[in-house]
């Protein structure tokens, strides 16, 4: 036997090799197995049969939360606060930074469970032939070339080629998505982590660890996790960069002009610092995270658990929903279709004989519906009145079961199984030709048929009794859910490991539009592949890497993709998708890879989750528009007043108070009412920045107009500052109502919720009392305050019509999607 260095790698044609040639290629004596020394060499070369975790250290994961444009500016503001001993500013800025980093860090740590779960699901023990003796070892010590014994109930420890024994029935639904156990015989390949349901065979290990089919699935999960960057993170950075650039430009201008005028240096930097803190979107990530966290709580009440906060925003923008078929769109349990009895037999006869050729205690997925139908029809009692004298179970050679029945009127024999095998026992050709035609019709509809035949003692051959069609029926709510997803602007694509006939039948029943392609079309590349997938209603006979490629191609075609699934085979695509959704009853691996885990059965929860996500998105967009407009109206007004008129319109203390009064109601926007947009929504920076800037510039104009009026009236500078403070406070709170309704007027439904309205009114009243009675400033009195309210209200109406006009203009220029209307 050669050393490990000469070991041949299994090729694509490896499954076609006879057992002896396959064993020779792997250097394995079939009578003795590998030697201890050879196993050690191969273990050194291939490593343990396990999935290595390559996780980023927690310290580095946490450190990344403090690296980037927004964190840099917040950290700079904190340092400057400490330098000039503004400790209250320092504490506020530091708390916001730590809270935002903590929320983000917690969510990512919680979502890193996919690889751990997949690793834990590997088989622990295996029966291996080593040096001529069978011994039980840890599955992690198996190497390519080992001979293993597979028995009923065992978990296949690695990818293997069956070399000895009659047959296996293997449940690999969690890996391939096939709805029924697969029959395997000598020469077949069986994937690791499949479950043996029947039979016993010996097998030759062909691939272990990361090289196995299961290991490649894990690698896809890890790859998807590394490649993932959310639209939410991009939007926060873009909004933050925009505000930071404006703030920095204005602060630099103020400092330059102040230095040119030879103003006191410490006062210049102190004022610039306070203005920076008020202008930089310190709370932007935190407010948006809190908004999503509050939405996650609401989704939890709808039986949808969010494992990654940013997936809420992704879910709002989803326009393609890729759904696994088995267990997601269908019930993953076989149902009996209308029986097709042969001449001289009834449907009751057909079910009765099929029940006699079965054993209820076996819980076979194809036999359970037969007993269920007999109980409904009343034939179950008659069935139990007879006894099986002998019973031959199904095997892949005979492809049928057979039972000898003892009855008062004389013994008889019944059989059921593959139609061809059963028809071969019957002498009459006429029913055979008719039955074969029916089998083809059933197959075209995606049905799997079983033939049934009976033979009385003394008869020369069996008489064909008919066909029983089986199928995996759709969930009760799947059709209505798909119809609702269409109303919400989502296109559903079904992905399944079953054949094209079954997929086409289910797609037709559920109203899924578009052709059903075979996975073979995934051999295409580039734009051609993207076009085919975009047009498709689904893809059949897919493997995990196929699902991953489908999601990836849709994302390249600028679609935001949600993927539903329940098995290990879905995990890579769930992680790759913008919003991975593990449905009720999912495997641990699927749940760990998903962004949203559904606890309630059916797909209707997805519709509720999408609707809730779109409302959450509307709240986040409202805050972003408000934050931009407020930054513009404060910092631009301050800058122009200082540089052009050499007048400080508000003091540093007033700026801090304004920032605090604005942040309280803005945090409550997470609980505001919002409407469900009829189409998928995305971050449209032209809309957010354009509307926010327009409202901000209008605010600057209103502040300067008031400033000129007050100057003409000859009021003292301290009183002017107090009046301007009150105007900025009242107008800022008014902007909340203007921004929250999008392209509609502020009096449009839905109206503000009490949880948002009460804090907004409370902080406005607090700001009014501060200005009226002169806390930290000159008092303005109630009369002037009343005029300021009238002035701010008039501008609120103007700003609202301006906002609607900006939306109409952007829409006419084609810069808005239908959801922004």
Short mmCIF file of N, CA and C in Angstrom, two decimals, residues 9 100 105 196 296 387 497 522 595 684 761:
data_model
loop_
_atom_site.label_atom_id
_atom_site.label_comp_id
_atom_site.label_asym_id
_atom_site.label_seq_id
_atom_site.Cartn_x
_atom_site.Cartn_y
_atom_site.Cartn_z
N UNK A 9 -7.19 11.94 -5.25
CA UNK A 9 -8.37 12.73 -4.87
C UNK A 9 -9.59 12.21 -5.64
N UNK A 100 -24.24 53.11 21.25
CA UNK A 100 -24.36 52.70 19.86
C UNK A 100 -23.44 51.53 19.55
N UNK A 105 -22.48 45.73 18.65
CA UNK A 105 -21.61 44.63 19.04
C UNK A 105 -22.43 43.43 19.51
N UNK A 196 -29.59 7.50 8.30
CA UNK A 196 -29.99 6.20 7.74
C UNK A 196 -31.35 5.80 8.31
N UNK A 296 -38.20 45.45 16.42
CA UNK A 296 -37.92 44.04 16.66
C UNK A 296 -38.82 43.49 17.77
N UNK A 387 -55.36 -10.55 9.49
CA UNK A 387 -53.99 -10.61 10.03
C UNK A 387 -52.99 -10.90 8.93
N UNK A 497 -35.15 21.10 -4.19
CA UNK A 497 -34.32 19.98 -4.63
C UNK A 497 -35.12 18.94 -5.39
N UNK A 522 -28.00 26.92 -14.39
CA UNK A 522 -27.07 27.73 -13.62
C UNK A 522 -25.65 27.65 -14.17
N UNK A 595 -31.59 35.87 9.55
CA UNK A 595 -31.74 37.18 10.19
C UNK A 595 -33.05 37.26 10.95
N UNK A 684 -33.14 56.22 -0.55
CA UNK A 684 -32.95 57.07 -1.72
C UNK A 684 -32.30 58.35 -1.22
N UNK A 761 -44.62 67.30 22.63
CA UNK A 761 -45.31 68.44 23.26
C UNK A 761 -44.64 68.81 24.58
#
